[in-house]
CSV table of C-alpha atoms in Angstrom, one decimal:
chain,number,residue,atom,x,y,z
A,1,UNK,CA,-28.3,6.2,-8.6
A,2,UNK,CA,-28.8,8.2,-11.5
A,3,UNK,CA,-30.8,8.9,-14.4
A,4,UNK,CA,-28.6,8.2,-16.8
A,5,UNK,CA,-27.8,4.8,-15.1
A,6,UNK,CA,-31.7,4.4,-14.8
A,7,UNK,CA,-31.7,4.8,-18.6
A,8,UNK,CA,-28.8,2.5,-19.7
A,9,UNK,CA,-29.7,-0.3,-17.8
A,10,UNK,CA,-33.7,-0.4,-17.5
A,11,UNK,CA,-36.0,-0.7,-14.8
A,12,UNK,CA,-33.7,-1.5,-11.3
A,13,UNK,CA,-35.7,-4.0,-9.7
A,14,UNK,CA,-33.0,-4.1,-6.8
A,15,UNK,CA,-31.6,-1.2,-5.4
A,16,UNK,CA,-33.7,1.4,-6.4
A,17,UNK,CA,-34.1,4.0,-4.6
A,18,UNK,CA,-37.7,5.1,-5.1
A,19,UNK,CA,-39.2,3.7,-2.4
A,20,UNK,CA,-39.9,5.9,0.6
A,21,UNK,CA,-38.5,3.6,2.9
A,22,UNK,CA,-35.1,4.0,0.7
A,23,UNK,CA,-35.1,7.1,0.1
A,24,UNK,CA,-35.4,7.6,4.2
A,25,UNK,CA,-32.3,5.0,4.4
A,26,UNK,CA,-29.9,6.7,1.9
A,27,UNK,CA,-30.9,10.0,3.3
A,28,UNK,CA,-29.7,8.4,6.8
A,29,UNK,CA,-26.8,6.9,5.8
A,30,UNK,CA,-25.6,10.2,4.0
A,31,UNK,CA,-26.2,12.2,7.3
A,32,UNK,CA,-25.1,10.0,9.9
A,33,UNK,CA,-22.9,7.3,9.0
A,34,UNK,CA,-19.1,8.6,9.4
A,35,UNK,CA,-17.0,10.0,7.0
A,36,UNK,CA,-14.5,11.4,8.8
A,37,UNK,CA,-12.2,13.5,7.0
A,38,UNK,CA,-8.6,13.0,6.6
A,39,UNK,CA,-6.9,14.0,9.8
A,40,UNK,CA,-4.6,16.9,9.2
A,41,UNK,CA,-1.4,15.2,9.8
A,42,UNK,CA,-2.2,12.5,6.6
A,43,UNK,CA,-3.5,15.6,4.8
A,44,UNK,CA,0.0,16.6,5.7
A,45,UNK,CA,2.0,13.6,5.0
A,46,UNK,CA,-0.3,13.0,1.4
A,47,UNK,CA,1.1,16.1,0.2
A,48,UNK,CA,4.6,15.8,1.1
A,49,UNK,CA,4.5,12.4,-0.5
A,50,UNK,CA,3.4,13.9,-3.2
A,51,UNK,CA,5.5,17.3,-3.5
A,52,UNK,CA,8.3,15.0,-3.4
A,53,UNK,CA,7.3,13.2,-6.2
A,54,UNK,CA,6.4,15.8,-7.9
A,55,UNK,CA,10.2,17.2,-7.2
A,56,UNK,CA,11.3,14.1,-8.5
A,57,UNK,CA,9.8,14.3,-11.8
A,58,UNK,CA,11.3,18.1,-12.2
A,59,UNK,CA,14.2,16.8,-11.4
A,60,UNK,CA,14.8,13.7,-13.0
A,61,UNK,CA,17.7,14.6,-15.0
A,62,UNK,CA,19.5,13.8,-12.4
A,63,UNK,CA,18.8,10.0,-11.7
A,64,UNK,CA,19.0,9.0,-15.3
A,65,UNK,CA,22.4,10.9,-15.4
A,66,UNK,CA,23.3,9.1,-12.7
A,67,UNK,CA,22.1,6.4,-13.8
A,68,UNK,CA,23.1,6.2,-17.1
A,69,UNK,CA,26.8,7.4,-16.0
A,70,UNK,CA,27.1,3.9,-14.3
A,71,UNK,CA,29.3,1.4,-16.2
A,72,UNK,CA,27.4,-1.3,-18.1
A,73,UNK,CA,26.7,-4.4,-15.5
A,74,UNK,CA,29.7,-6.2,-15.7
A,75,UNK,CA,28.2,-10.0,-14.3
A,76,UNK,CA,25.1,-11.4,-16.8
A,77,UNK,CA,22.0,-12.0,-14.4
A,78,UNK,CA,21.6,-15.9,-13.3
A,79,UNK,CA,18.4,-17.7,-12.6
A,80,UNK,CA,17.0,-17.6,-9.7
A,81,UNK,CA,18.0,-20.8,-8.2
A,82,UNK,CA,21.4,-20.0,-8.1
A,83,UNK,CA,20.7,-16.7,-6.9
A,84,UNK,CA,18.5,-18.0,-4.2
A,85,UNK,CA,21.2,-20.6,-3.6
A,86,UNK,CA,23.9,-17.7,-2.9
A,87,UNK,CA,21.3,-16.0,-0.7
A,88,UNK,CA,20.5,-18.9,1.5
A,89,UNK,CA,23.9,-19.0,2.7
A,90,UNK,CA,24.9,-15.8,3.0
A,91,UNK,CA,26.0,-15.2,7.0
A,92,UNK,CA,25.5,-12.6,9.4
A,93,UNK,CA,29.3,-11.0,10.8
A,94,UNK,CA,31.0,-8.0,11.5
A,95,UNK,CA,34.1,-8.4,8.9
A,96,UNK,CA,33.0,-8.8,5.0
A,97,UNK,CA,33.6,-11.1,2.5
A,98,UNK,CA,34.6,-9.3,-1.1
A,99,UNK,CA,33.7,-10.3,-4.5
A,100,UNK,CA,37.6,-10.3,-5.3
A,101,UNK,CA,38.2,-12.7,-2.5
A,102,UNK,CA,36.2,-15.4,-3.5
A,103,UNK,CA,36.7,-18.7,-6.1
A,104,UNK,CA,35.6,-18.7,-9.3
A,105,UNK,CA,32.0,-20.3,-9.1
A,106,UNK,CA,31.8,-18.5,-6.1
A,107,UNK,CA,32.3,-15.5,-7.4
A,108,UNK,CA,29.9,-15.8,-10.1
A,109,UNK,CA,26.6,-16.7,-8.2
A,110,UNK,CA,27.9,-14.0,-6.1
A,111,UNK,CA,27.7,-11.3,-8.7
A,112,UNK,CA,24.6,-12.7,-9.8
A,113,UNK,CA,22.8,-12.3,-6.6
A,114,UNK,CA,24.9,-9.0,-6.5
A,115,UNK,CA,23.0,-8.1,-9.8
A,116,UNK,CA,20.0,-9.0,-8.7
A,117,UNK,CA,19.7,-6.3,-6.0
A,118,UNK,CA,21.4,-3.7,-7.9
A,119,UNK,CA,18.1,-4.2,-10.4
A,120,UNK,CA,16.0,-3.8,-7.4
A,121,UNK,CA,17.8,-1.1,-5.7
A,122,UNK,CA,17.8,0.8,-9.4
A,123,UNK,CA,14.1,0.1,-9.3
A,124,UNK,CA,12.9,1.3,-5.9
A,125,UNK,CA,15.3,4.3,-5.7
A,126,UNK,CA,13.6,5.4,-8.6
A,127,UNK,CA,10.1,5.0,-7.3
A,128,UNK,CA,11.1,6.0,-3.5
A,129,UNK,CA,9.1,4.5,-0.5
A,130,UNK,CA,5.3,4.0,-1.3
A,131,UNK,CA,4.7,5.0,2.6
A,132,UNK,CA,6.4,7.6,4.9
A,133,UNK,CA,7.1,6.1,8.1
A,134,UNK,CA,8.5,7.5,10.9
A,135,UNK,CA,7.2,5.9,13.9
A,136,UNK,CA,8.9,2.5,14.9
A,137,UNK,CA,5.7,0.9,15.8
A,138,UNK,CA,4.3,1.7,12.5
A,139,UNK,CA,7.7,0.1,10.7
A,140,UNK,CA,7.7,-2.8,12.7
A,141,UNK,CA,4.5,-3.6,11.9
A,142,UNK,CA,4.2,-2.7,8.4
A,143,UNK,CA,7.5,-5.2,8.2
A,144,UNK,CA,6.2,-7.8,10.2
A,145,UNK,CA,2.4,-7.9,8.4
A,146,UNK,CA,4.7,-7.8,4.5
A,147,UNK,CA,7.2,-10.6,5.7
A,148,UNK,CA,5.2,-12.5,7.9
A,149,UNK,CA,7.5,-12.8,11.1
A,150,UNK,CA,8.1,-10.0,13.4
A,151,UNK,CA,10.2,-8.0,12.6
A,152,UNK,CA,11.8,-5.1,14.5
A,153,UNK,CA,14.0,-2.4,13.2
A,154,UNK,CA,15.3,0.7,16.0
A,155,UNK,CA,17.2,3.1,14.4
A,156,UNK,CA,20.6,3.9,15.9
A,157,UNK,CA,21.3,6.4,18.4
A,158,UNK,CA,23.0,9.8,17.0
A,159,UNK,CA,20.9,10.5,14.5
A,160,UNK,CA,23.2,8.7,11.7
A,161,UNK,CA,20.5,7.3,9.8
A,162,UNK,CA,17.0,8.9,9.4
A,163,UNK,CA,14.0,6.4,8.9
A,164,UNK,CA,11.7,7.6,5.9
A,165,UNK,CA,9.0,5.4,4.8
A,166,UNK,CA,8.8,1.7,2.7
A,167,UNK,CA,7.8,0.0,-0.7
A,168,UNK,CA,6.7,-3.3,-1.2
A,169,UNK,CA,10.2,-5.0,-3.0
A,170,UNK,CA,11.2,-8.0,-4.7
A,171,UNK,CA,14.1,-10.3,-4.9
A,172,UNK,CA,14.3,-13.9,-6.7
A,173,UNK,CA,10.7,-14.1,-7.2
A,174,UNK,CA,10.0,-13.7,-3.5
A,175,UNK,CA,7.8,-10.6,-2.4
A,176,UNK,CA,9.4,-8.5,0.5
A,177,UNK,CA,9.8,-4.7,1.7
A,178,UNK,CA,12.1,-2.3,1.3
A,179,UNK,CA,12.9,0.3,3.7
A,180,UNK,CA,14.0,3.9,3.1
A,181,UNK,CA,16.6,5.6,5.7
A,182,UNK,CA,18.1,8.8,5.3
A,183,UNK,CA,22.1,8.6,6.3
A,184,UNK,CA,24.0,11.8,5.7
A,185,UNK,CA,21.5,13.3,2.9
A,186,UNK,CA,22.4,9.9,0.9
A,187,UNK,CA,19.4,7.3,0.7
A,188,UNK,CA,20.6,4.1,2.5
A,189,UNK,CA,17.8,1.2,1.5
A,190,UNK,CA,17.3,-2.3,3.3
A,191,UNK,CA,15.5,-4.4,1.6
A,192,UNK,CA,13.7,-8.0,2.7
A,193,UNK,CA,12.7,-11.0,1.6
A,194,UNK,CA,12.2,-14.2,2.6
A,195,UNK,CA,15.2,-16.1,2.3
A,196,UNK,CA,15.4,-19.2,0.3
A,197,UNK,CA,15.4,-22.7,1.5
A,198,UNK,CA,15.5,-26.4,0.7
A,199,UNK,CA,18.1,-25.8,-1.8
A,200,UNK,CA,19.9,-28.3,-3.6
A,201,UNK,CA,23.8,-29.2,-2.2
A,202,UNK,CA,25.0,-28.2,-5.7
A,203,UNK,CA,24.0,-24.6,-5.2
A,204,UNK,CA,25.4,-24.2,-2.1
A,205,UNK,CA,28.2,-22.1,-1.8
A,206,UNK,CA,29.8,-21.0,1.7
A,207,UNK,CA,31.1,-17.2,1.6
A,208,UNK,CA,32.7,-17.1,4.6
A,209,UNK,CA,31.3,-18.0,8.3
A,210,UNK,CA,30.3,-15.0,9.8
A,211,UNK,CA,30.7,-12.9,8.1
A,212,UNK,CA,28.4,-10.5,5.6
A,213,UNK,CA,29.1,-10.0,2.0
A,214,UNK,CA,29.9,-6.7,0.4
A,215,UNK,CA,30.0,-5.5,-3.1
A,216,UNK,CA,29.9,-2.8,-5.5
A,217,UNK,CA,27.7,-2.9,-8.5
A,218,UNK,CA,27.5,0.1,-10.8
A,219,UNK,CA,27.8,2.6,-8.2
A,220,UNK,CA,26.2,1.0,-5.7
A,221,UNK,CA,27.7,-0.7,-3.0
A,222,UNK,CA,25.7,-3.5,-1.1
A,223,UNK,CA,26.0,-5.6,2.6
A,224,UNK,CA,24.0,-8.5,2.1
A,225,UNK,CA,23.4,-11.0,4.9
A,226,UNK,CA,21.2,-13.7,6.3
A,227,UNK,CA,19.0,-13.1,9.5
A,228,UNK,CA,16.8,-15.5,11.0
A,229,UNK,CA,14.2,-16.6,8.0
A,230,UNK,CA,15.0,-13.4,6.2
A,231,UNK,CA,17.9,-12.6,3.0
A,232,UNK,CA,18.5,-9.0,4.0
A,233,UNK,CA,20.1,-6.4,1.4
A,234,UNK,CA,21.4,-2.8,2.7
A,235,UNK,CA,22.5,-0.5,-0.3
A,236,UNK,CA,23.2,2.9,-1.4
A,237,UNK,CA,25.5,4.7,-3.6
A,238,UNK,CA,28.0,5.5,-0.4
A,239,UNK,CA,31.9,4.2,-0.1
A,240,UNK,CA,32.1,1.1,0.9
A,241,UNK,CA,33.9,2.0,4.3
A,242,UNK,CA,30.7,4.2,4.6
A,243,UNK,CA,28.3,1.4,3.9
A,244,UNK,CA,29.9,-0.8,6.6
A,245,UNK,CA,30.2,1.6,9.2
A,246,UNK,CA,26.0,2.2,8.7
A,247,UNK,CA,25.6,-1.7,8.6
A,248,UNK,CA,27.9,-2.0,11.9
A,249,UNK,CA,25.7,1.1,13.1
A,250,UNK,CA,22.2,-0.4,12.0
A,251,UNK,CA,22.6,-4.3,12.1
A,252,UNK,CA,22.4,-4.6,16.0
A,253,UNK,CA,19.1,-3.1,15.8
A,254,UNK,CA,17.2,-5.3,13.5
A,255,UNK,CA,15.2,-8.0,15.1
A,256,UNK,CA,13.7,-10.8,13.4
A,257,UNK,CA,11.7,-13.4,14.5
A,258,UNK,CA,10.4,-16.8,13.3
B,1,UNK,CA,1.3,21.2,-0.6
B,2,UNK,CA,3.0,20.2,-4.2
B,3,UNK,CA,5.9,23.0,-5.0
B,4,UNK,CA,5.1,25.3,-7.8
B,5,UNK,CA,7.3,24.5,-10.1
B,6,UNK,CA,9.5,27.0,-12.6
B,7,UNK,CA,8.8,28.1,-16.5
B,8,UNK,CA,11.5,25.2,-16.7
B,9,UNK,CA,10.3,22.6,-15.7
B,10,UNK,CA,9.5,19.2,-17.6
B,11,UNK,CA,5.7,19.1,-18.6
B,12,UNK,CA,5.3,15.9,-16.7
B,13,UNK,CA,6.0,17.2,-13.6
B,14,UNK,CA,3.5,19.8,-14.6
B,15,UNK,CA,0.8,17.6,-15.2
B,16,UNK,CA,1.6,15.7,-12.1
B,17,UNK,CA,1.2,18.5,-10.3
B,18,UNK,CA,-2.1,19.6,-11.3
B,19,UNK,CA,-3.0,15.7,-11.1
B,20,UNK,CA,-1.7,15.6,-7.4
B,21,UNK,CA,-4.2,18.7,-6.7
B,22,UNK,CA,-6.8,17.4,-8.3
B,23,UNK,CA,-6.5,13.8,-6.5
B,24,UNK,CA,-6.4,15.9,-3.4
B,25,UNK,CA,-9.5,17.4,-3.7
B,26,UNK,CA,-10.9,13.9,-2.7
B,27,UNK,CA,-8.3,12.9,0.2
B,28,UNK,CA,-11.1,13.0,2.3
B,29,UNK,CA,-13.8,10.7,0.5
B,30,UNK,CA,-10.9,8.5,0.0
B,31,UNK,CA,-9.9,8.5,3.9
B,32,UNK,CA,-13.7,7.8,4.8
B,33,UNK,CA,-13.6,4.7,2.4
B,34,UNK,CA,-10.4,3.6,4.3
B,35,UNK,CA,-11.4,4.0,7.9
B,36,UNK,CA,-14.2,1.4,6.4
B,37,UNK,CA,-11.4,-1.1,4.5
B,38,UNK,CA,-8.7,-0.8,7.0
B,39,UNK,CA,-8.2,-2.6,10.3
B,40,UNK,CA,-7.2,0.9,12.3
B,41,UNK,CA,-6.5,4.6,11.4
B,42,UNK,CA,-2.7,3.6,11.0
B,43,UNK,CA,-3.4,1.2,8.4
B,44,UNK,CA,-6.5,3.3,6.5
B,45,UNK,CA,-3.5,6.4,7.1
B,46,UNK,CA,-0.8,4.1,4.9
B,47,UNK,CA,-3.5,2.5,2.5
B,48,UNK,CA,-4.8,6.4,1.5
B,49,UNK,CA,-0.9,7.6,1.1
B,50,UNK,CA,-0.3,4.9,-0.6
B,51,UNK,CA,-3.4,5.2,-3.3
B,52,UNK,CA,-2.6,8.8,-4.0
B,53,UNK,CA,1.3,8.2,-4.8
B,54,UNK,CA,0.2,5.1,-7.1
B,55,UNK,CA,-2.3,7.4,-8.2
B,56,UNK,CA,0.1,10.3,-9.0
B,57,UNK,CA,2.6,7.1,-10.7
B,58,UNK,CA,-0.2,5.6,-13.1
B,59,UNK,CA,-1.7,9.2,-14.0
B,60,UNK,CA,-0.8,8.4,-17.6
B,61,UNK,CA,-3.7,5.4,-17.8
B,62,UNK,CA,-6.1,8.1,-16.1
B,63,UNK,CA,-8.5,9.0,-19.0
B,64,UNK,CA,-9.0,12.6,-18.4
B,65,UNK,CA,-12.9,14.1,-18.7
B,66,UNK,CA,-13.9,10.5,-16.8
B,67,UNK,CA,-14.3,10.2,-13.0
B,68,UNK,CA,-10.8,10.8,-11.0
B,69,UNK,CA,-12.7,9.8,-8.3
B,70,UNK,CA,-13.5,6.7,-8.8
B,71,UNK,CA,-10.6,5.8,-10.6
B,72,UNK,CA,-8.6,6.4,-7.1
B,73,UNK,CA,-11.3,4.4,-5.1
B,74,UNK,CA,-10.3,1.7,-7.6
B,75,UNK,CA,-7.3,2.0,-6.7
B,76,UNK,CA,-7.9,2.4,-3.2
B,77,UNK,CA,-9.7,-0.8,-3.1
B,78,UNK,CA,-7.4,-2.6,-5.3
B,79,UNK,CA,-4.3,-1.5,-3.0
B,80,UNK,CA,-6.1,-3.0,0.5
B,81,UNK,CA,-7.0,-6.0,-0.9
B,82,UNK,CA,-3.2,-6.9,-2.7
B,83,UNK,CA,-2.1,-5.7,0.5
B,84,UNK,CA,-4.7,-8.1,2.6
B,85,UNK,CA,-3.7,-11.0,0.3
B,86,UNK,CA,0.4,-10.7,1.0
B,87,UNK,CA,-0.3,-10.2,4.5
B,88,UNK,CA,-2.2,-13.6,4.7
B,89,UNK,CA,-5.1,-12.1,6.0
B,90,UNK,CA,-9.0,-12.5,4.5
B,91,UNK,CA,-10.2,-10.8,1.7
B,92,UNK,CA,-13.1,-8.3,2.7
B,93,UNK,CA,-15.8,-10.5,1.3
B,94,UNK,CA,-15.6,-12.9,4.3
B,95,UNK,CA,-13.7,-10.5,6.8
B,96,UNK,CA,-15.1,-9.5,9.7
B,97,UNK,CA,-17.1,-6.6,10.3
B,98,UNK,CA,-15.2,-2.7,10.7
B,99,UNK,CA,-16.2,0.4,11.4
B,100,UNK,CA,-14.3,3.7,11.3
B,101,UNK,CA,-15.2,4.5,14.9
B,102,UNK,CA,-15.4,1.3,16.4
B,103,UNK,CA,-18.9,0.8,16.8
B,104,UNK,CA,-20.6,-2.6,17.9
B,105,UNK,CA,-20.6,-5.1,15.3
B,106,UNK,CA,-23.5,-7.4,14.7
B,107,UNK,CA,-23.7,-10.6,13.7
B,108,UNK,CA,-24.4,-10.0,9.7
B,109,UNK,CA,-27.8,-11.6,9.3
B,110,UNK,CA,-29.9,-11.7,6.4
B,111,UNK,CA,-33.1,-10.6,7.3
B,112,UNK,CA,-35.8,-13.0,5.6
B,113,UNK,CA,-38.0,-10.4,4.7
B,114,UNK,CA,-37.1,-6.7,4.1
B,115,UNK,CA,-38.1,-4.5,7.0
B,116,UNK,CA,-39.5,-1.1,6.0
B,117,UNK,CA,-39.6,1.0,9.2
B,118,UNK,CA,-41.0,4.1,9.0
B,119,UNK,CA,-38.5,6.9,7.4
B,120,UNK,CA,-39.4,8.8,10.4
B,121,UNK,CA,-37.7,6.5,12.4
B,122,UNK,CA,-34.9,6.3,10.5
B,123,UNK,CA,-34.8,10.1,10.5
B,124,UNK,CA,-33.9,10.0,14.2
B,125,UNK,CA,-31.2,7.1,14.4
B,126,UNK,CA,-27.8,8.2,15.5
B,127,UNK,CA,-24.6,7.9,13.9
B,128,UNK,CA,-23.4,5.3,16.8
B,129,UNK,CA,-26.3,3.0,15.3
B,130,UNK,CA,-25.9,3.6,12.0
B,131,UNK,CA,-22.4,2.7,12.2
B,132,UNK,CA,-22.9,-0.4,14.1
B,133,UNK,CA,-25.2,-1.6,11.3
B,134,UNK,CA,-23.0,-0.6,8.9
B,135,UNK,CA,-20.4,-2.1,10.5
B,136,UNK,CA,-22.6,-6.0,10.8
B,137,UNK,CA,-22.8,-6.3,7.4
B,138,UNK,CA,-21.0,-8.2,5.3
B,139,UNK,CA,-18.3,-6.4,3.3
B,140,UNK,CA,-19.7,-7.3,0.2
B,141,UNK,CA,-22.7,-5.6,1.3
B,142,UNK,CA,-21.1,-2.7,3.3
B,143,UNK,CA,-18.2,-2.0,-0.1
B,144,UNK,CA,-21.8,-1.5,-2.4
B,145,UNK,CA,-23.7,-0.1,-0.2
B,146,UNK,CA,-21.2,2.7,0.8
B,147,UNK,CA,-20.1,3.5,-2.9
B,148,UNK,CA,-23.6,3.5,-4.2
B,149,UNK,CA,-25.7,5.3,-1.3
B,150,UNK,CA,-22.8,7.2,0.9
B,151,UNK,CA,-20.6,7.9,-1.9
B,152,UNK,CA,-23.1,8.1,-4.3
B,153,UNK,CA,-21.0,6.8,-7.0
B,154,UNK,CA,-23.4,5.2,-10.1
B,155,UNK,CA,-24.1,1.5,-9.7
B,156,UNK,CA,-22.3,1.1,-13.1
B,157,UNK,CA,-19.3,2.9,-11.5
B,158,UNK,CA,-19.4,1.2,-8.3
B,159,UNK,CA,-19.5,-2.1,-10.1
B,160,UNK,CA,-16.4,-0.8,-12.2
B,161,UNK,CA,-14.5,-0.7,-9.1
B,162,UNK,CA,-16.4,-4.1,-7.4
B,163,UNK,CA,-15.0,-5.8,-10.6
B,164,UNK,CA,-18.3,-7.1,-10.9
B,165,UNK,CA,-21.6,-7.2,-13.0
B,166,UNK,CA,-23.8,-4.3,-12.2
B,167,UNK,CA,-26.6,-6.6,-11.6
B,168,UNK,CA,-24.5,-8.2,-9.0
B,169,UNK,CA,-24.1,-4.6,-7.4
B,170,UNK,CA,-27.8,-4.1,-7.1
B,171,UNK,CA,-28.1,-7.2,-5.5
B,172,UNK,CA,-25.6,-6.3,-3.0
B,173,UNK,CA,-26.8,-3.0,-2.3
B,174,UNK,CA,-30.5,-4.0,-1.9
B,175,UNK,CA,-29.8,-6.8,0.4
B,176,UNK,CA,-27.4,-4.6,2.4
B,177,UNK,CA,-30.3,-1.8,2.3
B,178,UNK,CA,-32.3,-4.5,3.8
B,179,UNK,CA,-30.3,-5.9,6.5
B,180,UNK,CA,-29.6,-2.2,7.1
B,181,UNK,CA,-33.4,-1.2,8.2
B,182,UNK,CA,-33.7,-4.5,9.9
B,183,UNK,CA,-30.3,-3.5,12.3
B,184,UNK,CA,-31.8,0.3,12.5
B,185,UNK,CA,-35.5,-1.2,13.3
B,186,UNK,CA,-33.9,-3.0,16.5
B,187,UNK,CA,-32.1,0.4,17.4
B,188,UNK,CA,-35.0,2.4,17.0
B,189,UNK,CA,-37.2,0.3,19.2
């Protein structure tokens, strides 16, 4: 404690310090109790984390050009119900269902969940991952503790895809996690949430058995799919022939429990 | 370590990166604070990368010429317990007890009366049983007593980051200080 704090706030009847019986405690607690410093491999991760941040700032003409270069959303954003009612029933597959391909009402709660992720993925891409992971352990349970099932994530053989860390996400109100890969030099980004449920029949609309959904929104192109309890989103600014072939690549190693 | 950047670079990233040296000056005392808060090194590893990137993020609310470091313990603290509350888990005032190198925990006690062994005695304690009494206290108890007497953070500061009433940190600290002696007066018999 201070003097100054000693001064604003009067005599300290608890917590003082003045006693000798304190003073010996405080002085014990400062030598003994551990304070171990950070181990040089998070002294090592902080300030990668944060020399890339740093690099993002200096070089943020770039995103905003990107950004800005995307044509204005064509779909207006929906509520979340209908959204959530898309999501619910969106199926896992290996062939994809297209926006073009689907009926009109269809099509519309399909770009409006569409739109929905491409204002997360616009959101997160711009922040990057809040934690640099690379160990699968650490993913699965950083996953697992944000989404509450277990969830397991293995990254494919050949070195295709490069895990690189997460950020807490959001999609229809619901809280999930997004997780960062590196494929090719290009960010690829899988985000999480818990899928919807209990949804009215009304909002229900079948894309295809099977089968995931893929669309492009502003540059980005998205495979969206249901797995187990989850709504699961993988996106990046990649051709669409790209994006599939690093779902196809990735997919079989996600496991989700319930 | 943060690139140095070129004459042409924005001033933001400028000040970010003087901010991200500064902040990094106390990676250590924030680590220490984390092995407390954190189930394991893994998580207290995430929960102190995490503080210094949202800490790099909101650098424009930082109020320069006022204490960096507390402002990151605040968001240190503030970052584990968000992340405590979407994992389901308790919040630290009724969790169990932790300690950074997995000493014994007690059973958190209040102690009746204050015991005031004598400082010699205290002098002599080891850093096995003075994390083991840290470690049986409550984490109301352990948060205060750690800012105010380890850290050595103000109790106006400490209650800052508490979200709390001063008075309310005294309290904490002088019935963790006592539960303290009482643990270390069992040790040193």
């Amino acid at each position: 404690m201070t003097d100054e704090e000693r001064t604003t706030d009067g005599p300290v009847e608890d917590g003082d310090v003045d006693s000798p019986a304190d003073r010996a405690l405080v002085a014990a607690l400062r030598a003994h109790a551990s304070r171990p410093p950070a181990p040089p491999a998070l002294r090592a991760r902080v300030e990668a984390a944060l020399a890339t941040e740093v690099a993002r700032l200096r070089g943020d003409a770039v995103p905003a050009a990107r950004h800005a270069a995307r044509p204005a959303a064509r779909w207006r954003v929906a509520s979340p119900a209908l959204a959530a009612g898309l999501a619910g029933l969106v199926v896992v597959g290996v062939t994809a269902a297209t926006l073009t391909s689907l009926p009109g009402t269809s099509r519309r709660l399909a770009a409006d969940t569409v739109r929905a992720a491409q204002v997360e993925y616009d959101r997160l891409e711009a922040q990057g991952p809040t934690v640099l992971v690379d160990d699968p352990a650490a993913l699965s349970r950083r996953l697992s503790d944000a989404l509450g099932v277990p969830v397991r994530i293995a990254e494919p053989a050949g070195g295709q895809v490069r895990t690189r860390g997460t950020a807490p996400a959001a999609l229809f109100g619901r809280d999930g996690v997004a997780v960062f890969f590196e494929a090719g030099g290009k960010t690829l980004m899988l985000t999480l949430v818990p899928s919807p449920t209990g949804l009215p029949p009304e909002n229900r609309v079948r894309l295809g058995r099977g089968r995931p959904f893929v669309a492009a929104a502003g540059g980005t192109r998205f495979v969206l799919w249901r797995q187990g309890p989850l709504f699961c989103a993988l996106a990046g600014d990649l051709s669409e022939a790209r994006l599939t072939a690093l779902f196809r690549n990735l997919r079989p190693g996600i496991q989700v429990g319930t | 370590m943060p690139r140095r950047l070129g004459p042409d670079a924005p001033d933001d990233a400028q000040a970010a990166e003087a901010f991200a040296r500064e902040a990094l000056l106390h990676l250590d005392a924030l680590y220490g604070f984390a092995r407390w808060l954190a189930r394991d090194r893994a998580d207290a590893d995430d929960l102190v990368q995490e503080t210094m990137l949202k800490g790099l993020r909101a650098r424009a609310s930082f109020q320069p010429g006022t204490n960096l470091r507390a402002w990151l313990f605040t968001i240190l603290r503030r970052t584990f317990l968000n992340a405590e509350a979407r994992s389901g888990r308790e919040q630290p005032a009724a969790s169990g007890p932790r300690s950074p190198e997995g000493a014994p925990a007690g059973g958190g006690r209040l102690p009746d009366v204050p015991v005031d062994p004598e400082p010699a005695l205290l002098a002599a304690v080891s850093r096995r049983a003075i994390d083991a009494a840290l470690a049986a206290l409550p984490a109301e108890y352990r948060e205060a007593v750690w800012l105010c007497d380890v850290e050595e953070f103000t109790m106006a500061e400490a209650a800052a980051m508490l979200h709390c009433p001063v008075g309310t940190v005294k309290s904490r600290v002088f019935r963790g200080r006592a539960q303290l002696r009482a643990s270390l007066k069992d040790y040193a018999r």
